[in-house]
Amino acid sequence: MSDIQKRFEALQAATLRLRNSSAEERADKLKAMWTGIVARKEDLFKAGAIERGCHEVDIAAELVMIKGELDHVVKHIASWVKPQKVKGSLSTMGKKCEIRYQSKGVVLNIAAYNAPTAECFNPIIGAIAAGNAVAIKPSEYAPASAQIIEEIVRDSLPKDEVDVFQGGVEVSQELLSLPFNHIYYTGGNAVGKIVMKAAAENFASITLEMGGKSPVIIDETAQLENAATKLAWGRVMNAGQVCIAPEYVIVHESRKKEFLELISDKIQALYNSDGKGLENSEYVPRIINDRHHKRITGLIADAIKKGATLVTGGNADAADRYIEPTVLTDMNEDMDIMKEEVFGPVMAVMPYTNREDVLDIIAKRPNPLALYIYSTDKDAIEYFLTNTSSGSAVVNNNCVQAGTNSNLAFGGVGASGMGRCCGFEGFKDMSNARSIVHQPLDRFRDFLIMLPPYSDRYKSLIMKGLK
Ligand code: NAD
């Protein structure tokens, strides 16, 4: 038996005990986990700087997301684990009906690299709250963070309840071959399909947190300066390695020229205010590795070769894994950048004339994780919200819907994901919503009515149900 299998079986052995643990015990574990995270914050800051050239405030903001979710869950856990009485119906008259959120068993969390600490800890808050044992597989692309995450878990939680499995694809695949009860996955579509297939082998339920090309709509009524400032931030943050980052902008043709000037200015204003150059800014992070650097610069080169105009940016330094915040326009659908998620600091801008065109442009790609609308026209906002689909949407801002409010469950739709993270919805995803009916023994005669041979009264009752 491999080491991974042995550790998995230790997690399995803890499931019944964990299912019977009290809300208080679960909350205490979450609080211990947070104490462990905070104790290692300086190390996590350093890891973020090494891996992605992040400013420590950005890593702190990632940790604050975990704290927000953890506080919310700790506050509500006692009420969530209580049996939830539900209303009766004609058919369950006289019976007591309830739902109990029970643990699923052992949950596997496979994480991506772009917010490695939040992606390892945020989903397991709901999993622990629901009474599950948890296996965490951090991304091998963020190894310094992964090591600290493993140490935090080791020092703050029992190993047979939460265990960290470091490693690459082989480790992930061995884990996926095991009969987990729920798999939570954050990453790209290609691996998402592998996860889904592996889950099918064991009928494991899944939450898939993937990405895609999140569009931005800027109509003729938008406050452009406001939009450009927010979009410059949304696209350059974490060097564009954000699942909900605005990938491409569809702007009304009457505002395109003005928007292109403004977005270029705002990138400079936010990230080059001291005039030392974007490449020297402490706020412009780096791409995670050489492979992704090459992929993103390749997307820029391909777009330009196929007719895109470089509005700003375009420079890169492979040795430093730096890509200058870049804006392109004159896009067409042959360009690879219009087909695949950039996950880098590159924004594509295209014009539209009629609002129906916007729907056509968006429909050319799978359902995105996020959609952003910049407009001051209430009817237009409703039109775009009603006629599109995405995991989440924001009006007159971007990237403020994730990790900011546990009452706003987070997730995708179709190719951008399924299931929900955070708050009660996240807790439910990690639970078996078990329906329970209690039949009072003194109502036995009520039950007999439905048994054969059918009485005229029963027949007429059932037939009435068809009306
Ligand atoms: P990825 O799919 O390459 O890797 C994610 C995880 O899968 C890693 O832990 C990796 O070890 C594992 N993995 C890789 N290949 C595997 C294989 N063949 N079999 C089994 N496991 C395998 O994703 P990434 O490049 O690390 O992350 C970027 C993607 O994640 C983007 O598409 C982004 O939009 C998405 N993302 C989504 C969210 C969200 O919450 N929706 C958040 C962050 C990132």
XYZ file of C-alpha atoms and ligand atoms in Angstrom:
511
model
C 0.000 0.000 0.000
C 1.438 3.408 -0.945
C 2.000 6.181 1.574
C -0.791 8.214 -0.084
C -3.212 5.319 0.241
C -2.316 4.761 3.903
C -2.874 8.425 4.704
C -6.158 8.365 2.803
C -7.306 5.391 4.860
C -6.422 7.251 8.056
C -8.712 10.072 6.882
C -11.432 7.561 6.069
C -11.123 6.064 9.538
C -11.871 9.455 11.088
C -15.088 10.103 9.171
C -17.615 8.631 11.590
C -16.030 10.384 14.545
C -16.023 13.669 12.621
C -19.647 13.237 11.562
C -20.575 13.034 15.214
C -18.431 15.991 16.275
C -20.232 19.008 17.702
C -20.519 22.419 16.077
C -18.306 23.775 18.831
C -15.532 21.243 18.138
C -15.630 22.087 14.434
C -15.550 25.815 15.142
C -12.569 25.326 17.473
C -10.688 23.557 14.693
C -11.371 26.410 12.302
C -10.174 28.953 14.842
C -7.004 26.899 15.457
C -6.432 26.829 11.703
C -6.708 30.610 11.517
C -4.276 31.027 14.424
C -1.883 28.777 12.508
C -2.252 30.841 9.313
C -1.671 34.167 11.063
C 1.383 32.783 12.865
C 2.959 32.137 9.443
C 1.846 35.320 7.678
C 5.373 36.694 7.236
C 6.458 33.420 5.626
C 3.439 33.493 3.334
C 4.293 37.097 2.342
C 7.808 35.935 1.416
C 6.484 32.948 -0.532
C 4.147 35.223 -2.531
C 7.074 37.537 -3.303
C 9.276 34.662 -4.487
C 6.601 32.912 -6.526
C 4.746 35.801 -8.148
C 6.571 38.966 -7.077
C 3.550 39.952 -4.998
C 3.360 42.906 -2.648
C 2.795 41.785 0.948
C -0.470 43.745 1.114
C -1.818 41.610 -1.732
C -0.964 38.410 0.130
C -2.469 39.915 3.296
C -5.657 40.614 1.302
C -5.716 36.924 0.290
C -5.514 35.965 3.969
C -8.245 38.457 4.867
C -10.531 36.585 2.435
C -9.935 33.399 4.404
C -10.641 35.226 7.672
C -13.913 36.682 6.337
C -15.173 33.256 5.307
C -13.945 31.594 8.487
C -15.617 34.162 10.763
C -18.884 33.814 8.866
C -18.865 30.018 9.101
C -17.864 29.963 12.776
C -20.741 32.350 13.509
C -23.347 30.220 11.722
C -22.116 26.659 12.093
C -24.262 25.824 15.137
C -27.474 26.764 13.319
C -26.422 25.043 10.069
C -25.750 21.660 11.676
C -29.083 21.638 13.544
C -31.809 19.543 11.895
C -33.769 21.959 9.684
C -37.513 21.449 10.021
C -39.305 21.706 6.690
C -42.977 22.309 5.978
C -45.217 19.335 5.370
C -47.415 18.633 2.351
C -50.676 16.824 1.747
C -48.765 13.581 1.227
C -46.671 13.942 4.390
C -49.535 15.188 6.540
C -49.082 14.233 10.175
C -45.417 13.346 9.712
C -42.404 15.321 10.904
C -40.128 16.283 8.004
C -36.573 17.567 8.349
C -33.265 17.936 6.573
C -30.005 17.148 8.294
C -26.782 18.329 6.725
C -24.465 15.398 7.287
C -20.817 15.125 6.314
C -20.045 13.402 3.021
C -16.914 11.672 4.339
C -13.493 12.513 2.915
C -13.139 15.603 0.743
C -10.242 16.162 -1.664
C -9.263 19.757 -2.439
C -6.997 20.154 -5.499
C -5.787 23.748 -5.713
C -4.365 26.069 -8.372
C -1.340 28.372 -7.956
C -2.615 31.910 -8.344
C -3.930 32.411 -4.801
C -2.401 29.280 -3.299
C -3.239 29.876 0.355
C -6.859 30.931 -0.178
C -7.427 28.091 -2.641
C -6.143 25.535 -0.123
C -7.938 26.910 2.939
C -11.140 28.625 1.796
C -12.933 25.521 0.468
C -11.971 23.405 3.461
C -13.642 25.821 5.881
C -17.015 24.580 4.628
C -15.714 20.995 4.512
C -14.554 21.039 8.144
C -17.722 22.830 9.238
C -19.757 20.050 7.622
C -17.771 17.428 9.589
C -15.626 15.996 6.788
C -12.049 14.755 6.791
C -9.979 16.642 4.215
C -7.049 16.009 1.885
C -5.408 19.115 0.402
C -3.320 18.967 -2.778
C -1.630 22.374 -3.204
C -0.299 23.463 -6.585
C 3.230 22.357 -7.367
C 3.706 25.698 -9.148
C 3.698 27.506 -5.814
C 6.007 25.203 -3.821
C 7.100 27.721 -1.178
C 3.465 28.425 -0.287
C 2.656 24.691 -0.420
C 5.366 23.933 2.151
C 4.044 26.581 4.554
C 0.462 25.401 4.031
C 1.524 21.866 4.921
C 3.259 23.124 8.065
C 0.253 25.235 9.112
C -2.047 22.224 8.792
C 0.428 19.938 10.558
C 0.787 22.379 13.466
C -2.867 23.328 13.899
C -5.039 20.332 12.932
C -5.023 16.568 13.586
C -3.251 14.785 10.707
C -5.895 12.072 10.485
C -8.528 14.770 9.911
C -6.780 17.172 7.545
C -3.715 16.107 5.593
C -1.662 17.876 2.921
C -0.337 15.966 -0.074
C 2.359 17.959 -1.843
C 3.461 17.091 -5.339
C 2.621 17.375 -8.998
C 0.427 15.610 -11.488
C 1.370 12.090 -10.305
C 0.299 12.837 -6.741
C -2.901 14.446 -7.992
C -3.647 11.425 -10.161
C -3.011 8.928 -7.378
C -5.337 10.914 -5.133
C -7.962 10.980 -7.871
C -7.825 7.176 -8.101
C -8.977 6.901 -4.461
C -12.653 6.761 -3.409
C -13.078 10.281 -2.083
C -16.661 11.297 -1.335
C -16.352 14.823 -2.709
C -13.734 16.452 -4.907
C -13.274 20.202 -4.936
C -11.083 21.348 -7.803
C -9.694 24.752 -8.749
C -7.916 25.019 -12.094
C -8.296 24.933 -15.850
C -10.795 23.122 -18.087
C -8.455 20.381 -19.328
C -7.775 19.049 -15.840
C -11.383 19.775 -14.832
C -12.466 17.068 -17.304
C -9.937 14.618 -15.813
C -11.303 15.367 -12.332
C -14.882 14.883 -13.473
C -14.082 11.513 -15.046
C -12.169 10.348 -11.985
C -15.060 11.404 -9.739
C -17.450 9.345 -11.868
C -15.488 6.168 -11.082
C -16.435 6.498 -7.419
C -19.631 8.527 -7.776
C -17.920 11.313 -5.861
C -19.742 14.623 -5.974
C -17.710 17.543 -7.293
C -17.248 21.254 -7.112
C -15.325 22.617 -10.094
C -13.924 26.138 -9.833
C -12.576 26.941 -13.269
C -12.058 30.104 -15.293
C -12.659 31.181 -18.848
C -12.948 34.472 -20.652
C -14.878 36.922 -18.492
C -16.268 39.756 -20.637
C -16.784 43.419 -19.826
C -19.548 45.434 -21.462
C -19.162 49.214 -21.600
C -22.165 50.904 -23.095
C -22.578 54.438 -24.428
C -23.829 55.715 -21.050
C -20.930 54.403 -18.922
C -18.810 56.615 -16.699
C -15.636 55.895 -18.623
C -12.988 57.261 -16.304
C -14.477 55.295 -13.450
C -14.620 52.138 -15.600
C -11.064 52.508 -16.901
C -9.629 52.905 -13.380
C -11.399 49.789 -12.106
C -10.501 47.768 -15.197
C -6.821 48.749 -15.068
C -6.755 47.436 -11.502
C -8.789 44.313 -12.341
C -6.543 43.302 -15.208
C -3.137 44.044 -13.691
C -3.889 42.657 -10.210
C -1.802 39.504 -9.598
C -0.454 40.032 -13.150
C -3.838 38.986 -14.507
C -3.627 35.564 -12.812
C -7.115 35.925 -11.378
C -9.964 33.609 -12.385
C -12.523 36.452 -12.460
C -10.258 39.037 -14.127
C -11.798 41.048 -16.970
C -10.396 39.293 -20.064
C -11.927 41.296 -22.883
C -13.870 44.520 -23.195
C -16.793 45.077 -25.561
C -17.201 48.832 -25.720
C -19.769 50.888 -27.614
C -18.054 52.160 -30.753
C -18.820 55.780 -29.836
C -16.695 55.429 -26.661
C -13.899 53.158 -27.886
C -11.265 55.806 -28.669
C -11.808 57.574 -25.354
C -11.700 54.281 -23.441
C -8.426 53.191 -25.044
C -6.804 56.490 -24.051
C -8.173 56.285 -20.533
C -7.197 52.666 -19.868
C -3.627 53.354 -21.012
C -3.462 56.421 -18.730
C -4.938 54.576 -15.759
C -2.451 51.699 -16.015
C 0.338 54.287 -15.787
C -1.383 56.238 -13.008
C -1.945 53.165 -10.824
C 1.245 51.237 -11.491
C 3.825 53.822 -12.544
C 3.004 56.814 -10.349
C 6.672 57.302 -9.433
C 7.716 57.243 -13.099
C 10.284 54.476 -12.573
C 8.655 52.232 -15.125
C 6.022 49.515 -14.855
C 8.723 46.840 -14.770
C 10.104 48.396 -11.584
C 6.749 48.809 -9.855
C 6.352 46.868 -6.620
C 2.674 46.498 -7.550
C 3.147 44.664 -10.863
C 3.596 40.963 -10.048
C 5.290 38.306 -12.151
C 3.976 35.313 -14.096
C 4.193 32.072 -12.113
C 6.622 30.198 -14.397
C 8.432 30.162 -17.745
C 5.802 27.971 -19.420
C 2.978 30.398 -18.689
C 5.208 33.391 -19.560
C 5.892 31.866 -22.957
C 2.214 31.017 -23.443
C 1.030 34.575 -22.683
C 3.686 36.328 -24.795
C 2.753 33.835 -27.526
C -0.879 34.964 -27.328
C 0.163 38.619 -27.746
C 2.422 37.781 -30.707
C -0.277 35.652 -32.374
C -2.878 38.436 -31.998
C -0.542 41.060 -33.490
C 0.393 38.731 -36.340
C -3.319 38.276 -37.105
C -4.051 42.010 -37.192
C -4.436 43.267 -33.611
C -3.216 46.771 -32.797
C -1.068 47.262 -29.720
C -2.599 50.115 -27.733
C -0.177 49.995 -24.825
C 2.364 47.552 -23.379
C 3.658 44.555 -25.282
C 7.087 44.333 -23.644
C 8.216 41.297 -21.707
C 11.302 39.947 -19.960
C 11.426 36.159 -19.883
C 14.293 35.979 -17.369
C 12.248 38.052 -14.911
C 8.882 36.439 -15.856
C 7.646 40.003 -16.438
C 4.898 40.950 -18.881
C 4.065 44.606 -19.324
C 0.369 45.350 -18.791
C -0.905 45.225 -22.357
C -4.016 46.419 -24.179
C -4.849 45.190 -27.686
C -7.598 46.175 -30.089
C -8.778 45.354 -33.642
C -9.414 41.795 -32.523
C -10.835 38.975 -34.614
C -12.058 35.504 -33.771
C -9.093 33.753 -35.454
C -6.790 35.014 -32.747
C -5.900 32.480 -30.062
C -6.361 35.165 -27.432
C -10.078 35.284 -28.252
C -10.334 31.510 -27.787
C -8.372 30.760 -24.642
C -8.146 32.294 -21.194
C -5.125 34.617 -21.010
C -4.634 34.475 -17.237
C -2.103 37.277 -17.662
C -2.068 41.101 -17.784
C -3.425 41.419 -21.320
C -6.760 43.001 -22.211
C -8.460 42.734 -25.599
C -10.837 45.541 -26.600
C -13.491 45.292 -29.300
C -16.283 47.684 -30.379
C -20.000 47.041 -30.812
C -22.775 48.974 -32.483
C -26.051 47.341 -31.387
C -26.557 45.684 -28.057
C -27.604 42.436 -29.787
C -24.020 42.306 -31.147
C -22.758 42.118 -27.571
C -24.774 38.957 -26.970
C -23.392 37.403 -30.169
C -19.805 38.183 -29.179
C -20.256 36.674 -25.708
C -22.099 33.616 -27.050
C -19.053 32.699 -29.174
C -17.330 31.527 -25.971
C -18.414 29.104 -23.219
C -20.250 30.533 -20.200
C -17.780 32.726 -18.316
C -17.046 32.768 -14.599
C -17.836 36.486 -14.366
C -19.445 39.222 -16.430
C -19.047 42.948 -15.866
C -21.358 45.720 -17.029
C -20.433 49.397 -17.033
C -23.507 51.492 -17.697
C -25.762 54.097 -16.132
C -28.806 52.917 -18.070
C -30.984 50.672 -15.878
C -32.758 49.104 -18.860
C -29.479 48.262 -20.551
C -28.096 46.736 -17.363
C -31.188 44.513 -17.041
C -31.001 43.603 -20.725
C -27.405 42.421 -20.411
C -28.030 40.593 -17.121
C -31.116 38.821 -18.453
C -29.691 37.792 -21.809
C -26.343 36.391 -20.676
C -25.173 33.688 -18.283
C -22.126 33.636 -15.994
C -21.175 32.370 -12.544
C -21.381 35.900 -11.161
C -21.858 39.442 -12.439
C -20.950 42.917 -11.239
C -22.420 46.216 -12.344
C -20.046 49.190 -12.522
C -17.106 47.394 -10.952
C -15.099 44.192 -11.325
C -13.450 41.518 -9.165
C -15.328 42.576 -6.027
C -17.689 39.589 -5.909
C -15.296 36.847 -4.763
C -13.960 36.390 -1.270
C -15.679 39.543 -0.097
C -19.085 38.446 1.206
C -19.837 34.894 2.320
C -23.535 35.494 1.627
C -22.587 35.703 -2.058
C -21.708 32.108 -2.846
C -19.004 31.854 -5.482
C -18.783 29.531 -8.476
C -19.162 29.048 -12.196
C -21.652 27.705 -14.713
C -20.922 25.189 -17.468
C -17.290 25.443 -18.574
C -16.475 27.918 -15.802
C -17.493 25.448 -13.110
C -20.205 23.895 -11.022
C -21.127 23.903 -7.363
C -20.522 26.756 -4.977
C -17.906 27.821 -2.486
C -18.356 29.902 0.638
C -21.046 30.614 3.160
C -24.096 28.393 3.544
C -24.003 27.329 -0.120
C -20.401 26.138 0.307
C -21.325 24.285 3.489
C -24.219 22.633 1.623
C -21.889 21.581 -1.214
C -19.765 19.739 1.333
C -22.779 18.112 3.008
C -25.285 15.406 2.252
C -28.639 17.128 2.624
C -30.344 14.115 4.114
C -34.146 14.219 4.066
C -35.700 12.510 7.045
C -39.388 11.723 7.617
C -40.593 10.684 11.055
C -43.841 8.716 10.884
C -45.808 8.961 14.141
C -46.831 5.452 15.168
C -50.274 6.608 16.245
C -51.031 7.598 12.596
C -50.815 4.027 11.279
C -54.355 4.141 9.925
C -53.443 7.128 7.730
C -50.786 4.989 6.075
C -53.080 2.032 5.457
C -55.269 4.081 3.132
C -52.679 3.924 0.321
C -52.251 0.152 0.355
C -54.048 -2.187 -2.061
C -56.784 -3.002 -2.650
C -57.347 0.720 -3.312
C -60.422 2.228 -1.737
C -62.659 4.594 -3.704
C -61.609 7.383 -1.340
C -57.903 6.825 -2.069
C -58.526 6.560 -5.829
C -60.408 9.820 -5.834
C -57.703 11.520 -3.736
C -54.957 10.480 -6.172
C -57.012 11.375 -9.250
C -57.664 14.824 -7.779
C -53.876 15.316 -7.687
C -53.879 15.229 -11.507
C -56.133 18.242 -11.782
P -4.224 23.448 -13.552
O -5.464 22.834 -14.032
O -3.013 23.362 -14.405
O -3.776 22.817 -12.132
C -4.614 22.802 -11.016
C -4.295 21.593 -10.161
O -4.507 20.408 -10.911
C -2.865 21.532 -9.634
O -2.883 21.196 -8.258
C -2.228 20.425 -10.438
O -1.258 19.670 -9.751
C -3.402 19.528 -10.799
N -3.212 18.841 -12.077
C -2.570 19.336 -13.181
N -2.592 18.420 -14.190
C -3.258 17.337 -13.715
C -3.611 16.070 -14.268
N -3.269 15.754 -15.519
N -4.284 15.201 -13.502
C -4.634 15.515 -12.238
N -4.311 16.688 -11.645
C -3.641 17.603 -12.372
O -4.607 24.951 -13.210
P -3.632 26.166 -12.920
O -2.912 26.511 -14.167
O -2.861 25.860 -11.693
O -4.686 27.318 -12.581
C -5.168 28.229 -13.525
C -6.638 27.987 -13.829
O -7.380 27.936 -12.626
C -7.255 29.098 -14.642
O -8.072 28.529 -15.640
C -8.109 29.849 -13.649
O -9.197 30.539 -14.208
C -8.538 28.752 -12.734
N -8.913 29.254 -11.422
C -10.229 29.227 -11.058
C -10.606 29.721 -9.842
C -12.039 29.707 -9.400
O -12.290 29.865 -8.198
N -12.992 29.539 -10.284
C -9.648 30.264 -8.977
C -8.328 30.272 -9.388
C -7.962 29.761 -10.613
